[in-house]
Amino acid sequence: MLIVMHQHATDEQIRAIKDAVEAMGLRAEPIPGGERTAIGVLDNQGYVDDSTIRELPGVREVIHVSKPYKLVSRDFHPDSSVVEVAGIKIGDGQPPVIMAGPCSIESEQQMLTAARQVKAAGGHILRGGAFKPRTGPHSFQGLGVDGLKFLRQAGDEVGLPVVTEVMRIGQLEDVCRNADILQIGARNMQNFDLLKEVGKLDHPILLKRGMSATLEEFLAAAEYVLAEGNNRVILCERGIRTFEKATRNTLDLSVVPLIRKMSHLPIIVDPSHATGNRFLVPIMAKAALVAGTHGLMIEMHPEPEKALCDGAQSQTPDGFAKLMKQLQQLGDCLGKMNFD
Ligand code: PEP
Ligand code: MN
């Protein structure tokens, strides 16, 4: 970290900064310049909280050299991480992994039908929400623990691992018992207590980007999970809130290559929540593949017009099967091309 002082900062102010840095157990090295003095902060192991220093008299600017994430960064861990679940590998050098299923688990029959359709089309992982983070309290909130059981049964029946969202610590036991991957939804990306708790588990974590989270905040959220010892994190871009109203969110596809460069963790894309529009999902799914995603999360419902949640963005079973074929063809093409 570099603390840049105002042009007319006094020796006393510079000394006060040095004292404050040393009080944090770090070393401060003033670097006098032609116009102003800068103070280099040394001996820190990672990102330094600058909140007290920034406000001290004479400070013009604080420049960070270290990022608020270290364990997730490629600098620290140059080799790409591949997350494996039930024999399916997600990450560099692996074919894209497709997670699909309804937004919400609505009944035993609905989940089983969806599971058979996902499996028949060639999907790899089954999704379904039992605990639903709905904007309004009067909307369907999910079937809870019963839903988890229907998801597990359906996954077992067709031979697919399952992913589902956990919203709070109290749900962890039930979710861990019934799911192969735990999803932390966009609204909980900065639920730090929950992140710390899932960091103590062995289950892979699918961490969705918060709807207003910067890339740095997204990676810092993943850092919470890794900092507790769980390295099995899959990141998921699911669109961010912008001024544009034509789509539910704005799919920020450029984070895919950026994350692949900055982090060793796998990154997947959810074009369903990103667009909110059944028609846009297939084309954005293909665009995500071209951008280098390690996988996709796609909502599919046996009868989208009857869905209790997110029907408008859900693929029909036929639409999903068609998309899977196109993804396969595109994957074959991409494998023959060299984008480097
Ligand atoms: C979901 O996957 O069902 C979901 C609610 O997604 P997000 O957290 O991205 O809104
Ligand atoms: Mn949904």
mmCIF file with all atom_site columns, N, CA, C and O in Angstrom, residues 24 196 330:
data_model
loop_
_atom_site.group_PDB
_atom_site.id
_atom_site.type_symbol
_atom_site.label_atom_id
_atom_site.label_alt_id
_atom_site.label_comp_id
_atom_site.label_asym_id
_atom_site.label_entity_id
_atom_site.label_seq_id
_atom_site.pdbx_PDB_ins_code
_atom_site.Cartn_x
_atom_site.Cartn_y
_atom_site.Cartn_z
_atom_site.occupancy
_atom_site.B_iso_or_equiv
_atom_site.pdbx_formal_charge
_atom_site.auth_seq_id
_atom_site.auth_comp_id
_atom_site.auth_asym_id
_atom_site.auth_atom_id
_atom_site.pdbx_PDB_model_num
ATOM 1  N N  . MET A 1 24  ? -0.296  -0.678  13.508  1.00 0.00 ? 24  MET A N  1
ATOM 2  C CA . MET A 1 24  ? -0.988  -1.825  12.895  1.00 0.00 ? 24  MET A CA 1
ATOM 3  C C  . MET A 1 24  ? -0.038  -3.007  12.725  1.00 0.00 ? 24  MET A C  1
ATOM 4  O O  . MET A 1 24  ? -0.372  -4.018  12.090  1.00 0.00 ? 24  MET A O  1
ATOM 5  N N  . LYS A 1 196 ? -18.797 -17.748 5.432   1.00 0.00 ? 196 LYS A N  1
ATOM 6  C CA . LYS A 1 196 ? -17.815 -18.363 6.338   1.00 0.00 ? 196 LYS A CA 1
ATOM 7  C C  . LYS A 1 196 ? -18.233 -19.783 6.694   1.00 0.00 ? 196 LYS A C  1
ATOM 8  O O  . LYS A 1 196 ? -17.400 -20.687 6.774   1.00 0.00 ? 196 LYS A O  1
ATOM 9  N N  . LEU A 1 330 ? -21.618 -26.375 -31.274 1.00 0.00 ? 330 LEU A N  1
ATOM 10 C CA . LEU A 1 330 ? -20.756 -25.202 -31.077 1.00 0.00 ? 330 LEU A CA 1
ATOM 11 C C  . LEU A 1 330 ? -19.470 -25.602 -30.356 1.00 0.00 ? 330 LEU A C  1
ATOM 12 O O  . LEU A 1 330 ? -18.373 -25.160 -30.715 1.00 0.00 ? 330 LEU A O  1
#
